[in-house]
Amino acid sequence: MRIEPSRVLDLISRGFPGPILYINHDMRYLYANDAAMEWYGLKPEEMIGKAVSEVIDAEAYQKREPYLRRTLAGEKVKFVASLKHPKLGYRYLEHTYEPDFDEKGNVLGIFVLAYDLTDQKLAEDKARLNESRYKTLTEMMPQLIWETDAEGNVTWMNDNWMSATGTTLEANLGDGWLNVLHPDDRHKPS
């Protein structure tokens, strides 16, 4: 049994959680999946056939126009940008603009996929903040603090370690920290 290509496209466009769009060479929307309609808060008649510059706000269009032009020139483009969702507010989306070529190599339009990265970006921002707090805390403490990997190789030390030993971080990485110990104490457990 063979599945019809139009059915495959329909299943993909319904199942994909983000906007899927097709923009022609005149920069008009020819296709938008249900997720795209939701993202823009529009009905099909308010989007299909309309110019991109009529659908998205001027600032968003100004940021995306260079990517659209590059794709219409035949280049695949990926970028992350924010997009205002009518209910969720601003969200970060990874956009992929794929040129659609005819059999002669002319670009007919742009296939657009956008995937919401907001939760991932927020988690990364939180991790960076926690790392910054951890570093600040460990640098303020008078103790010598270090981190190792699973094999016991040093991957990081606070500045107090280097101050107390008169060495550099680079000299202490891996098993270099053993060099500051008395030779009788250098046996590294296996």
JSON list of C-alpha atoms in Angstrom, two decimals:
[
{"chain": "A", "resi": 1, "resn": "MET", "atom": "CA", "xyz": [0.00, 0.00, 0.00]},
{"chain": "A", "resi": 2, "resn": "ARG", "atom": "CA", "xyz": [1.26, 3.45, -0.86]},
{"chain": "A", "resi": 3, "resn": "ILE", "atom": "CA", "xyz": [0.24, 6.68, 0.87]},
{"chain": "A", "resi": 4, "resn": "GLU", "atom": "CA", "xyz": [-0.58, 9.73, -1.21]},
{"chain": "A", "resi": 5, "resn": "PRO", "atom": "CA", "xyz": [1.98, 12.57, -0.94]},
{"chain": "A", "resi": 6, "resn": "SER", "atom": "CA", "xyz": [-0.80, 15.08, -0.21]},
{"chain": "A", "resi": 7, "resn": "ARG", "atom": "CA", "xyz": [-1.93, 12.93, 2.74]},
{"chain": "A", "resi": 8, "resn": "VAL", "atom": "CA", "xyz": [1.65, 12.81, 4.06]},
{"chain": "A", "resi": 9, "resn": "LEU", "atom": "CA", "xyz": [1.88, 16.60, 3.85]},
{"chain": "A", "resi": 10, "resn": "ASP", "atom": "CA", "xyz": [-1.48, 16.94, 5.61]},
{"chain": "A", "resi": 11, "resn": "LEU", "atom": "CA", "xyz": [-0.39, 14.59, 8.43]},
{"chain": "A", "resi": 12, "resn": "ILE", "atom": "CA", "xyz": [2.94, 16.39, 8.86]},
{"chain": "A", "resi": 13, "resn": "SER", "atom": "CA", "xyz": [1.38, 19.85, 8.86]},
{"chain": "A", "resi": 14, "resn": "ARG", "atom": "CA", "xyz": [-1.26, 18.82, 11.41]},
{"chain": "A", "resi": 15, "resn": "GLY", "atom": "CA", "xyz": [1.19, 16.95, 13.63]},
{"chain": "A", "resi": 16, "resn": "PHE", "atom": "CA", "xyz": [4.01, 19.49, 13.65]},
{"chain": "A", "resi": 17, "resn": "PRO", "atom": "CA", "xyz": [3.69, 21.73, 16.73]},
{"chain": "A", "resi": 18, "resn": "GLY", "atom": "CA", "xyz": [4.84, 24.94, 15.04]},
{"chain": "A", "resi": 19, "resn": "PRO", "atom": "CA", "xyz": [4.05, 27.04, 12.01]},
{"chain": "A", "resi": 20, "resn": "ILE", "atom": "CA", "xyz": [4.53, 25.55, 8.55]},
{"chain": "A", "resi": 21, "resn": "LEU", "atom": "CA", "xyz": [4.19, 28.07, 5.75]},
{"chain": "A", "resi": 22, "resn": "TYR", "atom": "CA", "xyz": [4.75, 28.42, 2.03]},
{"chain": "A", "resi": 23, "resn": "ILE", "atom": "CA", "xyz": [5.64, 31.86, 0.71]},
{"chain": "A", "resi": 24, "resn": "ASN", "atom": "CA", "xyz": [5.77, 32.42, -3.04]},
{"chain": "A", "resi": 25, "resn": "HIS", "atom": "CA", "xyz": [8.34, 34.43, -5.01]},
{"chain": "A", "resi": 26, "resn": "ASP", "atom": "CA", "xyz": [6.20, 37.58, -4.56]},
{"chain": "A", "resi": 27, "resn": "MET", "atom": "CA", "xyz": [6.43, 37.09, -0.78]},
{"chain": "A", "resi": 28, "resn": "ARG", "atom": "CA", "xyz": [2.78, 36.14, -0.39]},
{"chain": "A", "resi": 29, "resn": "TYR", "atom": "CA", "xyz": [1.51, 33.32, 1.81]},
{"chain": "A", "resi": 30, "resn": "LEU", "atom": "CA", "xyz": [0.14, 30.43, -0.24]},
{"chain": "A", "resi": 31, "resn": "TYR", "atom": "CA", "xyz": [-0.10, 27.91, 2.59]},
{"chain": "A", "resi": 32, "resn": "ALA", "atom": "CA", "xyz": [-0.27, 27.98, 6.38]},
{"chain": "A", "resi": 33, "resn": "ASN", "atom": "CA", "xyz": [-0.96, 25.05, 8.70]},
{"chain": "A", "resi": 34, "resn": "ASP", "atom": "CA", "xyz": [-3.35, 25.34, 11.65]},
{"chain": "A", "resi": 35, "resn": "ALA", "atom": "CA", "xyz": [-0.44, 26.03, 14.05]},
{"chain": "A", "resi": 36, "resn": "ALA", "atom": "CA", "xyz": [0.59, 29.02, 11.91]},
{"chain": "A", "resi": 37, "resn": "MET", "atom": "CA", "xyz": [-2.94, 30.38, 11.98]},
{"chain": "A", "resi": 38, "resn": "GLU", "atom": "CA", "xyz": [-2.95, 30.04, 15.76]},
{"chain": "A", "resi": 39, "resn": "TRP", "atom": "CA", "xyz": [0.47, 31.71, 16.10]},
{"chain": "A", "resi": 40, "resn": "TYR", "atom": "CA", "xyz": [-0.65, 34.68, 14.08]},
{"chain": "A", "resi": 41, "resn": "GLY", "atom": "CA", "xyz": [-4.17, 34.67, 15.53]},
{"chain": "A", "resi": 42, "resn": "LEU", "atom": "CA", "xyz": [-5.64, 34.75, 12.01]},
{"chain": "A", "resi": 43, "resn": "LYS", "atom": "CA", "xyz": [-8.18, 32.93, 9.88]},
{"chain": "A", "resi": 44, "resn": "PRO", "atom": "CA", "xyz": [-7.04, 31.48, 6.54]},
{"chain": "A", "resi": 45, "resn": "GLU", "atom": "CA", "xyz": [-8.70, 34.28, 4.56]},
{"chain": "A", "resi": 46, "resn": "GLU", "atom": "CA", "xyz": [-6.75, 36.83, 6.61]},
{"chain": "A", "resi": 47, "resn": "MET", "atom": "CA", "xyz": [-3.42, 35.24, 5.67]},
{"chain": "A", "resi": 48, "resn": "ILE", "atom": "CA", "xyz": [-3.52, 33.19, 2.48]},
{"chain": "A", "resi": 49, "resn": "GLY", "atom": "CA", "xyz": [-2.77, 35.38, -0.53]},
{"chain": "A", "resi": 50, "resn": "LYS", "atom": "CA", "xyz": [-1.57, 38.25, 1.66]},
{"chain": "A", "resi": 51, "resn": "ALA", "atom": "CA", "xyz": [1.95, 39.67, 1.51]},
{"chain": "A", "resi": 52, "resn": "VAL", "atom": "CA", "xyz": [4.22, 38.80, 4.43]},
{"chain": "A", "resi": 53, "resn": "SER", "atom": "CA", "xyz": [4.59, 42.54, 5.10]},
{"chain": "A", "resi": 54, "resn": "GLU", "atom": "CA", "xyz": [0.78, 42.78, 5.52]},
{"chain": "A", "resi": 55, "resn": "VAL", "atom": "CA", "xyz": [0.55, 39.92, 8.01]},
{"chain": "A", "resi": 56, "resn": "ILE", "atom": "CA", "xyz": [3.47, 40.43, 10.41]},
{"chain": "A", "resi": 57, "resn": "ASP", "atom": "CA", "xyz": [4.30, 43.73, 12.07]},
{"chain": "A", "resi": 58, "resn": "ALA", "atom": "CA", "xyz": [6.78, 46.10, 10.45]},
{"chain": "A", "resi": 59, "resn": "GLU", "atom": "CA", "xyz": [9.60, 45.39, 12.92]},
{"chain": "A", "resi": 60, "resn": "ALA", "atom": "CA", "xyz": [9.30, 41.61, 12.50]},
{"chain": "A", "resi": 61, "resn": "TYR", "atom": "CA", "xyz": [9.16, 41.98, 8.72]},
{"chain": "A", "resi": 62, "resn": "GLN", "atom": "CA", "xyz": [12.25, 44.19, 8.70]},
{"chain": "A", "resi": 63, "resn": "LYS", "atom": "CA", "xyz": [14.17, 41.51, 10.63]},
{"chain": "A", "resi": 64, "resn": "ARG", "atom": "CA", "xyz": [12.96, 38.66, 8.41]},
{"chain": "A", "resi": 65, "resn": "GLU", "atom": "CA", "xyz": [13.17, 40.32, 4.99]},
{"chain": "A", "resi": 66, "resn": "PRO", "atom": "CA", "xyz": [16.93, 39.70, 4.54]},
{"chain": "A", "resi": 67, "resn": "TYR", "atom": "CA", "xyz": [16.39, 35.99, 5.30]},
{"chain": "A", "resi": 68, "resn": "LEU", "atom": "CA", "xyz": [13.48, 35.87, 2.85]},
{"chain": "A", "resi": 69, "resn": "ARG", "atom": "CA", "xyz": [15.59, 37.53, 0.12]},
{"chain": "A", "resi": 70, "resn": "ARG", "atom": "CA", "xyz": [18.53, 35.16, 0.73]},
{"chain": "A", "resi": 71, "resn": "THR", "atom": "CA", "xyz": [16.19, 32.17, 0.47]},
{"chain": "A", "resi": 72, "resn": "LEU", "atom": "CA", "xyz": [14.59, 33.53, -2.70]},
{"chain": "A", "resi": 73, "resn": "ALA", "atom": "CA", "xyz": [18.14, 33.74, -4.07]},
{"chain": "A", "resi": 74, "resn": "GLY", "atom": "CA", "xyz": [18.47, 29.98, -3.45]},
{"chain": "A", "resi": 75, "resn": "GLU", "atom": "CA", "xyz": [20.06, 29.76, 0.01]},
{"chain": "A", "resi": 76, "resn": "LYS", "atom": "CA", "xyz": [18.68, 27.64, 2.86]},
{"chain": "A", "resi": 77, "resn": "VAL", "atom": "CA", "xyz": [18.55, 29.83, 5.97]},
{"chain": "A", "resi": 78, "resn": "LYS", "atom": "CA", "xyz": [18.19, 28.95, 9.69]},
{"chain": "A", "resi": 79, "resn": "PHE", "atom": "CA", "xyz": [17.84, 31.52, 12.46]},
{"chain": "A", "resi": 80, "resn": "VAL", "atom": "CA", "xyz": [16.23, 32.07, 15.86]},
{"chain": "A", "resi": 81, "resn": "ALA", "atom": "CA", "xyz": [13.89, 35.01, 16.35]},
{"chain": "A", "resi": 82, "resn": "SER", "atom": "CA", "xyz": [11.00, 35.96, 18.58]},
{"chain": "A", "resi": 83, "resn": "LEU", "atom": "CA", "xyz": [7.42, 35.87, 17.41]},
{"chain": "A", "resi": 84, "resn": "LYS", "atom": "CA", "xyz": [4.40, 37.19, 19.31]},
{"chain": "A", "resi": 85, "resn": "HIS", "atom": "CA", "xyz": [1.84, 34.53, 20.07]},
{"chain": "A", "resi": 86, "resn": "PRO", "atom": "CA", "xyz": [-1.64, 36.02, 20.71]},
{"chain": "A", "resi": 87, "resn": "LYS", "atom": "CA", "xyz": [-2.08, 34.07, 23.96]},
{"chain": "A", "resi": 88, "resn": "LEU", "atom": "CA", "xyz": [1.44, 33.20, 25.14]},
{"chain": "A", "resi": 89, "resn": "GLY", "atom": "CA", "xyz": [3.21, 36.48, 24.38]},
{"chain": "A", "resi": 90, "resn": "TYR", "atom": "CA", "xyz": [6.67, 36.50, 22.82]},
{"chain": "A", "resi": 91, "resn": "ARG", "atom": "CA", "xyz": [8.14, 33.10, 22.07]},
{"chain": "A", "resi": 92, "resn": "TYR", "atom": "CA", "xyz": [11.53, 32.16, 20.61]},
{"chain": "A", "resi": 93, "resn": "LEU", "atom": "CA", "xyz": [11.31, 30.13, 17.44]},
{"chain": "A", "resi": 94, "resn": "GLU", "atom": "CA", "xyz": [13.94, 28.47, 15.30]},
{"chain": "A", "resi": 95, "resn": "HIS", "atom": "CA", "xyz": [13.04, 29.23, 11.70]},
{"chain": "A", "resi": 96, "resn": "THR", "atom": "CA", "xyz": [14.14, 27.20, 8.70]},
{"chain": "A", "resi": 97, "resn": "TYR", "atom": "CA", "xyz": [13.62, 28.77, 5.28]},
{"chain": "A", "resi": 98, "resn": "GLU", "atom": "CA", "xyz": [14.02, 26.19, 2.51]},
{"chain": "A", "resi": 99, "resn": "PRO", "atom": "CA", "xyz": [13.98, 27.37, -1.12]},
{"chain": "A", "resi": 100, "resn": "ASP", "atom": "CA", "xyz": [11.57, 25.54, -3.45]},
{"chain": "A", "resi": 101, "resn": "PHE", "atom": "CA", "xyz": [13.23, 25.04, -6.84]},
{"chain": "A", "resi": 102, "resn": "ASP", "atom": "CA", "xyz": [11.54, 24.17, -10.13]},
{"chain": "A", "resi": 103, "resn": "GLU", "atom": "CA", "xyz": [13.11, 21.66, -12.55]},
{"chain": "A", "resi": 104, "resn": "LYS", "atom": "CA", "xyz": [15.24, 24.44, -14.11]},
{"chain": "A", "resi": 105, "resn": "GLY", "atom": "CA", "xyz": [16.67, 25.55, -10.75]},
{"chain": "A", "resi": 106, "resn": "ASN", "atom": "CA", "xyz": [14.55, 28.69, -10.41]},
{"chain": "A", "resi": 107, "resn": "VAL", "atom": "CA", "xyz": [13.24, 29.48, -6.93]},
{"chain": "A", "resi": 108, "resn": "LEU", "atom": "CA", "xyz": [9.45, 29.30, -6.88]},
{"chain": "A", "resi": 109, "resn": "GLY", "atom": "CA", "xyz": [9.03, 30.12, -3.21]},
{"chain": "A", "resi": 110, "resn": "ILE", "atom": "CA", "xyz": [10.00, 29.38, 0.35]},
{"chain": "A", "resi": 111, "resn": "PHE", "atom": "CA", "xyz": [8.98, 26.50, 2.59]},
{"chain": "A", "resi": 112, "resn": "VAL", "atom": "CA", "xyz": [9.04, 27.73, 6.21]},
{"chain": "A", "resi": 113, "resn": "LEU", "atom": "CA", "xyz": [9.23, 25.62, 9.37]},
{"chain": "A", "resi": 114, "resn": "ALA", "atom": "CA", "xyz": [9.25, 27.29, 12.77]},
{"chain": "A", "resi": 115, "resn": "TYR", "atom": "CA", "xyz": [9.84, 25.39, 16.01]},
{"chain": "A", "resi": 116, "resn": "ASP", "atom": "CA", "xyz": [9.21, 26.86, 19.47]},
{"chain": "A", "resi": 117, "resn": "LEU", "atom": "CA", "xyz": [12.43, 26.93, 21.52]},
{"chain": "A", "resi": 118, "resn": "THR", "atom": "CA", "xyz": [11.11, 29.13, 24.34]},
{"chain": "A", "resi": 119, "resn": "ASP", "atom": "CA", "xyz": [11.11, 26.48, 27.06]},
{"chain": "A", "resi": 120, "resn": "GLN", "atom": "CA", "xyz": [14.61, 25.35, 26.05]},
{"chain": "A", "resi": 121, "resn": "LYS", "atom": "CA", "xyz": [15.88, 28.95, 25.96]},
{"chain": "A", "resi": 122, "resn": "LEU", "atom": "CA", "xyz": [14.36, 29.71, 29.37]},
{"chain": "A", "resi": 123, "resn": "ALA", "atom": "CA", "xyz": [15.97, 26.56, 30.81]},
{"chain": "A", "resi": 124, "resn": "GLU", "atom": "CA", "xyz": [19.34, 27.57, 29.32]},
{"chain": "A", "resi": 125, "resn": "ASP", "atom": "CA", "xyz": [18.98, 31.10, 30.75]},
{"chain": "A", "resi": 126, "resn": "LYS", "atom": "CA", "xyz": [18.15, 29.64, 34.17]},
{"chain": "A", "resi": 127, "resn": "ALA", "atom": "CA", "xyz": [21.13, 27.28, 33.98]},
{"chain": "A", "resi": 128, "resn": "ARG", "atom": "CA", "xyz": [23.43, 30.21, 33.10]},
{"chain": "A", "resi": 129, "resn": "LEU", "atom": "CA", "xyz": [22.05, 32.21, 36.03]},
{"chain": "A", "resi": 130, "resn": "ASN", "atom": "CA", "xyz": [22.52, 29.26, 38.40]},
{"chain": "A", "resi": 131, "resn": "GLU", "atom": "CA", "xyz": [26.05, 28.75, 37.11]},
{"chain": "A", "resi": 132, "resn": "SER", "atom": "CA", "xyz": [26.81, 32.43, 37.65]},
{"chain": "A", "resi": 133, "resn": "ARG", "atom": "CA", "xyz": [25.44, 32.27, 41.20]},
{"chain": "A", "resi": 134, "resn": "TYR", "atom": "CA", "xyz": [27.43, 29.10, 41.89]},
{"chain": "A", "resi": 135, "resn": "LYS", "atom": "CA", "xyz": [30.64, 30.69, 40.59]},
{"chain": "A", "resi": 136, "resn": "THR", "atom": "CA", "xyz": [30.05, 33.84, 42.66]},
{"chain": "A", "resi": 137, "resn": "LEU", "atom": "CA", "xyz": [29.41, 31.76, 45.78]},
{"chain": "A", "resi": 138, "resn": "THR", "atom": "CA", "xyz": [32.46, 29.54, 45.28]},
{"chain": "A", "resi": 139, "resn": "GLU", "atom": "CA", "xyz": [34.73, 32.50, 44.61]},
{"chain": "A", "resi": 140, "resn": "MET", "atom": "CA", "xyz": [33.58, 34.24, 47.78]},
{"chain": "A", "resi": 141, "resn": "MET", "atom": "CA", "xyz": [34.25, 31.20, 49.98]},
{"chain": "A", "resi": 142, "resn": "PRO", "atom": "CA", "xyz": [37.70, 30.94, 51.60]},
{"chain": "A", "resi": 143, "resn": "GLN", "atom": "CA", "xyz": [37.89, 27.18, 50.92]},
{"chain": "A", "resi": 144, "resn": "LEU", "atom": "CA", "xyz": [39.68, 25.53, 48.02]},
{"chain": "A", "resi": 145, "resn": "ILE", "atom": "CA", "xyz": [36.95, 24.19, 45.74]},
{"chain": "A", "resi": 146, "resn": "TRP", "atom": "CA", "xyz": [37.30, 22.05, 42.62]},
{"chain": "A", "resi": 147, "resn": "GLU", "atom": "CA", "xyz": [35.23, 19.91, 40.27]},
{"chain": "A", "resi": 148, "resn": "THR", "atom": "CA", "xyz": [36.25, 16.66, 38.61]},
{"chain": "A", "resi": 149, "resn": "ASP", "atom": "CA", "xyz": [34.87, 14.45, 35.88]},
{"chain": "A", "resi": 150, "resn": "ALA", "atom": "CA", "xyz": [33.90, 10.81, 36.44]},
{"chain": "A", "resi": 151, "resn": "GLU", "atom": "CA", "xyz": [37.55, 9.71, 36.14]},
{"chain": "A", "resi": 152, "resn": "GLY", "atom": "CA", "xyz": [38.72, 12.14, 38.81]},
{"chain": "A", "resi": 153, "resn": "ASN", "atom": "CA", "xyz": [40.32, 14.62, 36.42]},
{"chain": "A", "resi": 154, "resn": "VAL", "atom": "CA", "xyz": [39.97, 18.24, 37.53]},
{"chain": "A", "resi": 155, "resn": "THR", "atom": "CA", "xyz": [37.78, 20.31, 35.21]},
{"chain": "A", "resi": 156, "resn": "TRP", "atom": "CA", "xyz": [37.51, 23.49, 37.31]},
{"chain": "A", "resi": 157, "resn": "MET", "atom": "CA", "xyz": [38.91, 25.10, 40.47]},
{"chain": "A", "resi": 158, "resn": "ASN", "atom": "CA", "xyz": [38.06, 28.30, 42.26]},
{"chain": "A", "resi": 159, "resn": "ASP", "atom": "CA", "xyz": [40.56, 31.16, 42.34]},
{"chain": "A", "resi": 160, "resn": "ASN", "atom": "CA", "xyz": [41.46, 30.40, 45.95]},
{"chain": "A", "resi": 161, "resn": "TRP", "atom": "CA", "xyz": [43.12, 27.14, 44.82]},
{"chain": "A", "resi": 162, "resn": "MET", "atom": "CA", "xyz": [45.40, 29.02, 42.43]},
{"chain": "A", "resi": 163, "resn": "SER", "atom": "CA", "xyz": [46.14, 31.73, 45.01]},
{"chain": "A", "resi": 164, "resn": "ALA", "atom": "CA", "xyz": [47.00, 29.18, 47.70]},
{"chain": "A", "resi": 165, "resn": "THR", "atom": "CA", "xyz": [49.17, 27.04, 45.41]},
{"chain": "A", "resi": 166, "resn": "GLY", "atom": "CA", "xyz": [50.69, 29.77, 43.24]},
{"chain": "A", "resi": 167, "resn": "THR", "atom": "CA", "xyz": [49.62, 27.90, 40.08]},
{"chain": "A", "resi": 168, "resn": "THR", "atom": "CA", "xyz": [47.26, 28.48, 37.15]},
{"chain": "A", "resi": 169, "resn": "LEU", "atom": "CA", "xyz": [44.00, 26.74, 36.32]},
{"chain": "A", "resi": 170, "resn": "GLU", "atom": "CA", "xyz": [45.55, 25.28, 33.17]},
{"chain": "A", "resi": 171, "resn": "ALA", "atom": "CA", "xyz": [48.41, 23.75, 35.18]},
{"chain": "A", "resi": 172, "resn": "ASN", "atom": "CA", "xyz": [45.90, 22.05, 37.50]},
{"chain": "A", "resi": 173, "resn": "LEU", "atom": "CA", "xyz": [43.47, 20.64, 34.93]},
{"chain": "A", "resi": 174, "resn": "GLY", "atom": "CA", "xyz": [43.27, 16.89, 34.44]},
{"chain": "A", "resi": 175, "resn": "ASP", "atom": "CA", "xyz": [45.67, 15.39, 36.95]},
{"chain": "A", "resi": 176, "resn": "GLY", "atom": "CA", "xyz": [47.94, 18.46, 37.02]},
{"chain": "A", "resi": 177, "resn": "TRP", "atom": "CA", "xyz": [46.69, 19.27, 40.52]},
{"chain": "A", "resi": 178, "resn": "LEU", "atom": "CA", "xyz": [48.84, 16.36, 41.79]},
{"chain": "A", "resi": 179, "resn": "ASN", "atom": "CA", "xyz": [51.94, 18.48, 41.11]},
{"chain": "A", "resi": 180, "resn": "VAL", "atom": "CA", "xyz": [51.19, 20.74, 44.09]},
{"chain": "A", "resi": 181, "resn": "LEU", "atom": "CA", "xyz": [51.10, 17.78, 46.48]},
{"chain": "A", "resi": 182, "resn": "HIS", "atom": "CA", "xyz": [54.07, 16.35, 48.30]},
{"chain": "A", "resi": 183, "resn": "PRO", "atom": "CA", "xyz": [55.52, 13.44, 46.25]},
{"chain": "A", "resi": 184, "resn": "ASP", "atom": "CA", "xyz": [54.50, 10.97, 48.99]},
{"chain": "A", "resi": 185, "resn": "ASP", "atom": "CA", "xyz": [50.86, 12.09, 48.66]},
{"chain": "A", "resi": 186, "resn": "ARG", "atom": "CA", "xyz": [50.59, 11.94, 44.84]},
{"chain": "A", "resi": 187, "resn": "HIS", "atom": "CA", "xyz": [49.06, 8.51, 44.46]},
{"chain": "A", "resi": 188, "resn": "LYS", "atom": "CA", "xyz": [45.87, 9.07, 42.49]},
{"chain": "A", "resi": 189, "resn": "PRO", "atom": "CA", "xyz": [43.15, 6.50, 43.30]},
{"chain": "A", "resi": 190, "resn": "SER", "atom": "CA", "xyz": [42.06, 4.45, 40.33]}
]
